[in-house]
JSON list of C-alpha atoms in Angstrom, two decimals:
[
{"chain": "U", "resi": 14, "resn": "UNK", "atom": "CA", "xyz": [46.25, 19.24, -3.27]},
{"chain": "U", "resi": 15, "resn": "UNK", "atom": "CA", "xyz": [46.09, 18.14, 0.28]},
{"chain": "U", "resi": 16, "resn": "UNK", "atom": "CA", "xyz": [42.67, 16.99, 0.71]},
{"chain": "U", "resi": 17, "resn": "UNK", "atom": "CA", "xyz": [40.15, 14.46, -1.73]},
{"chain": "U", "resi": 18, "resn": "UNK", "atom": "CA", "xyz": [36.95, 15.59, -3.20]},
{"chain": "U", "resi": 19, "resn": "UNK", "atom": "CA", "xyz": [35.21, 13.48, -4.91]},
{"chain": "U", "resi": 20, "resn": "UNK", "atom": "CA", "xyz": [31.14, 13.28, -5.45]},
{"chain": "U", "resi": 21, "resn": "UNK", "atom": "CA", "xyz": [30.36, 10.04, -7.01]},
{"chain": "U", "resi": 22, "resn": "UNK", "atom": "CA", "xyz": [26.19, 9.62, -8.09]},
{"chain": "U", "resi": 23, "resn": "UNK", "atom": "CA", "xyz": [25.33, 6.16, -9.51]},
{"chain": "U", "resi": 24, "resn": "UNK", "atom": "CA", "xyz": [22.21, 5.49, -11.04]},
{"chain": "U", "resi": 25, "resn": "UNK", "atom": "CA", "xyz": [22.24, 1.50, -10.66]},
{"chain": "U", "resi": 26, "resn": "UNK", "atom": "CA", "xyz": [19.31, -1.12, -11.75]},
{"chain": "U", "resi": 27, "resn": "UNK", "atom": "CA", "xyz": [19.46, -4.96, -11.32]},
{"chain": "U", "resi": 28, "resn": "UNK", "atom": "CA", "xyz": [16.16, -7.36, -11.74]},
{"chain": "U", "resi": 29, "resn": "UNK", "atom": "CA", "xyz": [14.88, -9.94, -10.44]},
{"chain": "U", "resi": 30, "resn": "UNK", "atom": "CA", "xyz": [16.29, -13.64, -11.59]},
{"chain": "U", "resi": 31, "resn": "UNK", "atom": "CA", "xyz": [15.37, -14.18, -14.95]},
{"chain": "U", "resi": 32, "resn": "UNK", "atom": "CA", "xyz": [12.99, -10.79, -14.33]},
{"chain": "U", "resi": 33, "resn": "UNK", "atom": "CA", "xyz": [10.32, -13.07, -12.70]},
{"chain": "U", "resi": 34, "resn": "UNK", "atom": "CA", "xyz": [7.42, -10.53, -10.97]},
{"chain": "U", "resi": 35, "resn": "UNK", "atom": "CA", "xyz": [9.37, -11.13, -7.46]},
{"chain": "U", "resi": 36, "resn": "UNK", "atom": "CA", "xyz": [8.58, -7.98, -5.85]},
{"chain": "U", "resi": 37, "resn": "UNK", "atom": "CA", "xyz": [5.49, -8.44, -4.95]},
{"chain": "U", "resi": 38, "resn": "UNK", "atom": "CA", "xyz": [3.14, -5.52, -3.21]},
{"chain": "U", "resi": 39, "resn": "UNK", "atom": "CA", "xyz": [4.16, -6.69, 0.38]},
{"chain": "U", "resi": 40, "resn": "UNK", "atom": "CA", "xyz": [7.56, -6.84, -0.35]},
{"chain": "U", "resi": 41, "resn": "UNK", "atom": "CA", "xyz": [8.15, -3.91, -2.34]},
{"chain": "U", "resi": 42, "resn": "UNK", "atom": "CA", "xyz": [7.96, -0.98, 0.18]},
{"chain": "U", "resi": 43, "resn": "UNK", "atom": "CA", "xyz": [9.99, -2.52, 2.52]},
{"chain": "U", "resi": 44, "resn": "UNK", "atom": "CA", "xyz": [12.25, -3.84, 0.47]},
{"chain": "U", "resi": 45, "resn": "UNK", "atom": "CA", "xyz": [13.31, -0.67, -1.21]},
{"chain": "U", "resi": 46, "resn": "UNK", "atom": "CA", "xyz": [13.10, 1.05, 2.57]},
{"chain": "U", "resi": 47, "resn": "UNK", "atom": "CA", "xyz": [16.10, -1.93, 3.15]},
{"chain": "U", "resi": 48, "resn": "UNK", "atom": "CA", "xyz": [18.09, -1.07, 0.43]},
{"chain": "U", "resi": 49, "resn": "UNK", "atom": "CA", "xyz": [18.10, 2.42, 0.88]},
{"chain": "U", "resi": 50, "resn": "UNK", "atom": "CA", "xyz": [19.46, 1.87, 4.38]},
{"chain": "U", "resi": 51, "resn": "UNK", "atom": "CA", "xyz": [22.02, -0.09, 3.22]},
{"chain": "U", "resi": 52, "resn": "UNK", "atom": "CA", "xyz": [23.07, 2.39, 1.19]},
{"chain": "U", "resi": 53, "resn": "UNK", "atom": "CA", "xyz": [24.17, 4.46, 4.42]},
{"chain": "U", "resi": 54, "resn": "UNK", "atom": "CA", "xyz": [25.30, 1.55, 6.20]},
{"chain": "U", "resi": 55, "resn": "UNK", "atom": "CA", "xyz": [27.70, 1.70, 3.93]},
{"chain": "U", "resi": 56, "resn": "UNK", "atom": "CA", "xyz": [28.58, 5.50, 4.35]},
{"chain": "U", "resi": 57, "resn": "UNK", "atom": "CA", "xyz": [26.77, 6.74, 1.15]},
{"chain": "U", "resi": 58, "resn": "UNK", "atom": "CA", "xyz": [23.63, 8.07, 0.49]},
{"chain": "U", "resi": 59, "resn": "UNK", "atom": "CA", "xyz": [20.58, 7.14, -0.70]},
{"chain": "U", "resi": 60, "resn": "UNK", "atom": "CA", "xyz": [18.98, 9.71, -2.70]},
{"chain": "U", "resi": 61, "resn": "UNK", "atom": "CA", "xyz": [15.92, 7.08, -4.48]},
{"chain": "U", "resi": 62, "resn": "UNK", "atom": "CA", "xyz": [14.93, 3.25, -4.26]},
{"chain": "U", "resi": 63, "resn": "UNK", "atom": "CA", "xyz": [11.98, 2.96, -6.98]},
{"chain": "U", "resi": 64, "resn": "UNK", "atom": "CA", "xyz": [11.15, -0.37, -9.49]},
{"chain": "U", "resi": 65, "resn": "UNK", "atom": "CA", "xyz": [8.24, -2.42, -10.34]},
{"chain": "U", "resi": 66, "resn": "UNK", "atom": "CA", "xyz": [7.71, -6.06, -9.68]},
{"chain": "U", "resi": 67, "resn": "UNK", "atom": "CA", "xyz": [11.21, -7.32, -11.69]},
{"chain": "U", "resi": 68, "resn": "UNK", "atom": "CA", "xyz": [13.70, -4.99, -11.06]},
{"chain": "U", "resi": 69, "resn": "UNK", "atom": "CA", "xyz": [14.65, -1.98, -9.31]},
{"chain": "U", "resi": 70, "resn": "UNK", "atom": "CA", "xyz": [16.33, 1.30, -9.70]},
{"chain": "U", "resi": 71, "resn": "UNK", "atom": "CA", "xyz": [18.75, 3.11, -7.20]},
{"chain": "U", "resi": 72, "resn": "UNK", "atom": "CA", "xyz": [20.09, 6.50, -7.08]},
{"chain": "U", "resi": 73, "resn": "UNK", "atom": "CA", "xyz": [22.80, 6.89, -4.32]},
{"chain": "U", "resi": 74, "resn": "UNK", "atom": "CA", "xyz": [26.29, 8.55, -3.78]},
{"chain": "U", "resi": 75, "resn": "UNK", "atom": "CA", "xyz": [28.71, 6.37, -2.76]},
{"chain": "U", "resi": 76, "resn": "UNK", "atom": "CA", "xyz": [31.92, 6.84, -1.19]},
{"chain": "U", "resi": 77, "resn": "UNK", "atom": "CA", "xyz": [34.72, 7.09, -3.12]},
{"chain": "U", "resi": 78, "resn": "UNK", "atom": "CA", "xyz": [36.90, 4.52, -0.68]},
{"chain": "U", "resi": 79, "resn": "UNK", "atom": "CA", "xyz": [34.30, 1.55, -1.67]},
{"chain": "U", "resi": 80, "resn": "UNK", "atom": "CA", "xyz": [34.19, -0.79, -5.16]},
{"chain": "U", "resi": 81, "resn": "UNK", "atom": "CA", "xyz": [30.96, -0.07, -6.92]},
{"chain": "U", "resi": 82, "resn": "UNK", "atom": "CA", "xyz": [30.96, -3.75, -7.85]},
{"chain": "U", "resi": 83, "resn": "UNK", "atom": "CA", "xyz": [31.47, -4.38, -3.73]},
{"chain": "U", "resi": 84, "resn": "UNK", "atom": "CA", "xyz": [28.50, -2.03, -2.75]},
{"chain": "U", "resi": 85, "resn": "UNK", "atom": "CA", "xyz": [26.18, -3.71, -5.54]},
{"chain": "U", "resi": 86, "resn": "UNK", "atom": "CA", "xyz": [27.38, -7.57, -4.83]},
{"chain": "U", "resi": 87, "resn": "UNK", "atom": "CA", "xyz": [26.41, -6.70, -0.78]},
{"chain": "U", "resi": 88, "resn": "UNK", "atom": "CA", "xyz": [22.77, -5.13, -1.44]},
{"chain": "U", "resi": 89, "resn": "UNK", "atom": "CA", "xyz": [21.82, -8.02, -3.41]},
{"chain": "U", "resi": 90, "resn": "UNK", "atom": "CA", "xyz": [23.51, -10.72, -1.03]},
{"chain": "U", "resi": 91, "resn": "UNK", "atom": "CA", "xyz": [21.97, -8.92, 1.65]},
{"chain": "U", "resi": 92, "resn": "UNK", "atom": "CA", "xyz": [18.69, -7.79, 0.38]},
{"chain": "U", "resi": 93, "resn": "UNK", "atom": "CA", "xyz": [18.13, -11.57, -0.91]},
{"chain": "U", "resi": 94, "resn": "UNK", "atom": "CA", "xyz": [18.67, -12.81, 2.71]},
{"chain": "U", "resi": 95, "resn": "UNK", "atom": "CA", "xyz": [16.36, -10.35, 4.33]},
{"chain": "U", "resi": 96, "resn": "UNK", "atom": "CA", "xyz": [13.59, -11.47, 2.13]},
{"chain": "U", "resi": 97, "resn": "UNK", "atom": "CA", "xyz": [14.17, -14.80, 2.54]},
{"chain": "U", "resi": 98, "resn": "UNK", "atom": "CA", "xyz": [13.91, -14.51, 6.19]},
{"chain": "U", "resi": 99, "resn": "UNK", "atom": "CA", "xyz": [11.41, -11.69, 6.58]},
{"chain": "U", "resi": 100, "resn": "UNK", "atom": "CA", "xyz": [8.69, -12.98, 3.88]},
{"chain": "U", "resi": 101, "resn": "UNK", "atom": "CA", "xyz": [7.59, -16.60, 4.13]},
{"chain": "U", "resi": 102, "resn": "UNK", "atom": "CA", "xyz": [6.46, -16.02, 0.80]},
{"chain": "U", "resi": 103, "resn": "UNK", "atom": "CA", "xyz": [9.70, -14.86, -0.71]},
{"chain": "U", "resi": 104, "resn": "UNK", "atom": "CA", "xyz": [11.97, -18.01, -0.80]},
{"chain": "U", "resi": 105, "resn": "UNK", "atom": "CA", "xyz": [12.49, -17.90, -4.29]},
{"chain": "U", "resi": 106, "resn": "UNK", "atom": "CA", "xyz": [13.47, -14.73, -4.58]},
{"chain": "U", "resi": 107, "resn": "UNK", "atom": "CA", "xyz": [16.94, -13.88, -6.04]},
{"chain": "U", "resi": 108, "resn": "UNK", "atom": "CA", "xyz": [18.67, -11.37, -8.25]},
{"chain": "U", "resi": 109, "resn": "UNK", "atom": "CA", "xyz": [20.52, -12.06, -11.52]},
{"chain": "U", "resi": 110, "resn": "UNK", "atom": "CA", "xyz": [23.89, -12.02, -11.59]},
{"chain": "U", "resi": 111, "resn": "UNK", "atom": "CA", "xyz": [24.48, -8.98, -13.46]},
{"chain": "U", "resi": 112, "resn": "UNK", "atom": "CA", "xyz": [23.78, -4.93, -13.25]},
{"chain": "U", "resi": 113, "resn": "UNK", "atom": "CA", "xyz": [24.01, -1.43, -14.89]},
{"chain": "U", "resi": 114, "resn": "UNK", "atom": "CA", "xyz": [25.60, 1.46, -13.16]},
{"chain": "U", "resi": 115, "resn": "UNK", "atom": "CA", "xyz": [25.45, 4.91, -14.81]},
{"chain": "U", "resi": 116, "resn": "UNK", "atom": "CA", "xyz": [26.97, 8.30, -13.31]},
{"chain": "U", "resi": 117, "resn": "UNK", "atom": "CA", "xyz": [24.99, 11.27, -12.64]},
{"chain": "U", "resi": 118, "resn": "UNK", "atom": "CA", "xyz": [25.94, 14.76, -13.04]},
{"chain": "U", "resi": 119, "resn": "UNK", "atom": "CA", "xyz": [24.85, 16.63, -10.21]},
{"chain": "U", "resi": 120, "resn": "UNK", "atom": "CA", "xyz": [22.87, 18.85, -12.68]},
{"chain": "U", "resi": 121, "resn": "UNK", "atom": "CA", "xyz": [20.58, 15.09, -13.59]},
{"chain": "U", "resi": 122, "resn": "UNK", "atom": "CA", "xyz": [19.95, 14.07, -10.08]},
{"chain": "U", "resi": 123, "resn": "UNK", "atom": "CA", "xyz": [16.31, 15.57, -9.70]},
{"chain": "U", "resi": 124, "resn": "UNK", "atom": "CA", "xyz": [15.50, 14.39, -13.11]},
{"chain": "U", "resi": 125, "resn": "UNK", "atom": "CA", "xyz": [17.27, 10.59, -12.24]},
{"chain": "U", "resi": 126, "resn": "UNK", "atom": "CA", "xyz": [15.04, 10.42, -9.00]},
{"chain": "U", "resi": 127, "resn": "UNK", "atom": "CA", "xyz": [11.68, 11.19, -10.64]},
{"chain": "U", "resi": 128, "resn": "UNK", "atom": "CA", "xyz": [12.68, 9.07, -12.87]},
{"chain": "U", "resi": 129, "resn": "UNK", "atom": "CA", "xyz": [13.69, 6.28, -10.31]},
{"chain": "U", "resi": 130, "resn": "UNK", "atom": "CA", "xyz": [10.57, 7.55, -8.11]},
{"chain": "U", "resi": 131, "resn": "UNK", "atom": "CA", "xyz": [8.16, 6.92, -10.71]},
{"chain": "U", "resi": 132, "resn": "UNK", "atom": "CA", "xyz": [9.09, 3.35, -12.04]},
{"chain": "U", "resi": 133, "resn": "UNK", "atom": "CA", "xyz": [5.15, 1.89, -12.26]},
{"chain": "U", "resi": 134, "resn": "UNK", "atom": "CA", "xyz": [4.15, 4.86, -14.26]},
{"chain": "U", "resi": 135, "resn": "UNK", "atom": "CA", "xyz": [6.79, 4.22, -16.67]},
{"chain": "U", "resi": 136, "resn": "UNK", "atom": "CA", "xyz": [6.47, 0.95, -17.17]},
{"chain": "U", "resi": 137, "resn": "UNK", "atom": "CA", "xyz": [3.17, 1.24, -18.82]},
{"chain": "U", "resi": 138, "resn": "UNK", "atom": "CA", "xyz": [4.63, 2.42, -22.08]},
{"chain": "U", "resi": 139, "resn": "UNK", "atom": "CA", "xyz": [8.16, -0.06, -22.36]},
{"chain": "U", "resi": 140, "resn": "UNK", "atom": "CA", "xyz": [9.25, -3.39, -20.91]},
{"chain": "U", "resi": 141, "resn": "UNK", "atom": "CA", "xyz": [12.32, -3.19, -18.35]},
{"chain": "U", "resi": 142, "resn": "UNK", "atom": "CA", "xyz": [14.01, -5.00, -21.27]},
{"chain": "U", "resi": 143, "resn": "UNK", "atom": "CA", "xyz": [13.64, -2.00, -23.48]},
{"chain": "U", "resi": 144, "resn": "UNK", "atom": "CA", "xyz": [13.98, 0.62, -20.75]},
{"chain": "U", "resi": 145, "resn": "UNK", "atom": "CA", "xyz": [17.65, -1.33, -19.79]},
{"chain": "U", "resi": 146, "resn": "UNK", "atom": "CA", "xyz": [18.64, -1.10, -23.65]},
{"chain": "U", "resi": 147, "resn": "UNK", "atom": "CA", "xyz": [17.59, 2.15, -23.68]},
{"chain": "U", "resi": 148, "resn": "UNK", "atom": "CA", "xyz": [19.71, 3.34, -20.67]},
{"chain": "U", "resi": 149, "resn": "UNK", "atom": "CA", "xyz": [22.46, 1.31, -22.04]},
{"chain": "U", "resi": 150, "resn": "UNK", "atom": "CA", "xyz": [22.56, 3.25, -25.38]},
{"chain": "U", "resi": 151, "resn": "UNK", "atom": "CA", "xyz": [22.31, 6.57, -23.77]},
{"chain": "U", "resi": 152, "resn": "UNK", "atom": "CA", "xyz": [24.97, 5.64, -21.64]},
{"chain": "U", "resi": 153, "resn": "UNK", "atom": "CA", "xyz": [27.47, 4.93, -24.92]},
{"chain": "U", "resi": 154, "resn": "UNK", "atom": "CA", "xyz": [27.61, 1.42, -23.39]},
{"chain": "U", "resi": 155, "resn": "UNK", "atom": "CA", "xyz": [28.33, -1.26, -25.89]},
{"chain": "U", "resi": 156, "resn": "UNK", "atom": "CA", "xyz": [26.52, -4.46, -25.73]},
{"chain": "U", "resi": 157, "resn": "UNK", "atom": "CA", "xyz": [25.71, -8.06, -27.65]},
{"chain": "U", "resi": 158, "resn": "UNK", "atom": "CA", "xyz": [22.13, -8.06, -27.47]},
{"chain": "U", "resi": 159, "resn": "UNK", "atom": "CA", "xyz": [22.37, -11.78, -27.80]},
{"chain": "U", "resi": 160, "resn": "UNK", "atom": "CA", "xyz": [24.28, -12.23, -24.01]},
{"chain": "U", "resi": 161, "resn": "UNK", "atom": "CA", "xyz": [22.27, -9.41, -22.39]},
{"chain": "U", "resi": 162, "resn": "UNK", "atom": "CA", "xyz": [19.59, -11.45, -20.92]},
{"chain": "U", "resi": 163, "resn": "UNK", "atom": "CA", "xyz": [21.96, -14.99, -20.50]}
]
């Protein structure tokens, strides 16, 4: 084949350190506007920035000639920056060190962005805890519950 095709659709969701409320009401908007467009800065697409006030959710396509674990390590160096120096009230905000990335089949994506979209809503019935065990499970992702949250 002469030419690569490739159409890769992450669903990806990091928190806040130590899921501290963080993303406060002023920050939030923005700050999912910011990592949207980082998304394209680097080349991919951001098809959904959603979350609640410890974590967030992203559903992008990413090219295929950049690391996942790249992409994810620069929107949280980055976004962490920008807050710090665009919110005098966000100094201590960070993200933990770790993340979930999931593929999406093309067939999904509608269903991943409401889904993404529509973070507040469902966090009224489960804990981002439970939602990110949840995911993991229905991913086939095997775990140690006792080092997820160290």
């Amino acid at each position: 084949m002469a030419h690569s095709y490739v159409h890769l659709i992450y669903h990806i969701v990091f928190a806040t350190k130590d899921r501290y409320p963080l993303i406060t009401e002023p920050i939030r908007d923005r700050l999912f506007e910011y990592l949207g467009g980082m998304i394209r800065q680097t080349g991919g697409v951001s098809l959904g920035v959603g979350g609640t006030n410890n974590h967030v959710h992203i559903l992008a396509k990413i090219r295929q000639d950049k690391a996942l674990s790249d992409v994810i390590k620069d929107l949280k160096a980055n976004s962490t920056n920008w807050v710090h120096e665009t919110f005098p009230t966000g100094q201590k905000f960070y993200w933990q060190s770790g993340y979930g990335a999931f593929t999406v089949s093309e067939s999904q994506v509608e269903v991943v962005r409401n889904y993404v979209l529509n973070q507040e809503k469902h966090h009224q019935k489960r804990t981002f805890e439970e939602e990110f065990i949840q995911l993991l499970r229905m991913h086939g992702v095997e775990f140690d519950e006792r080092y997820l949250w160290k």
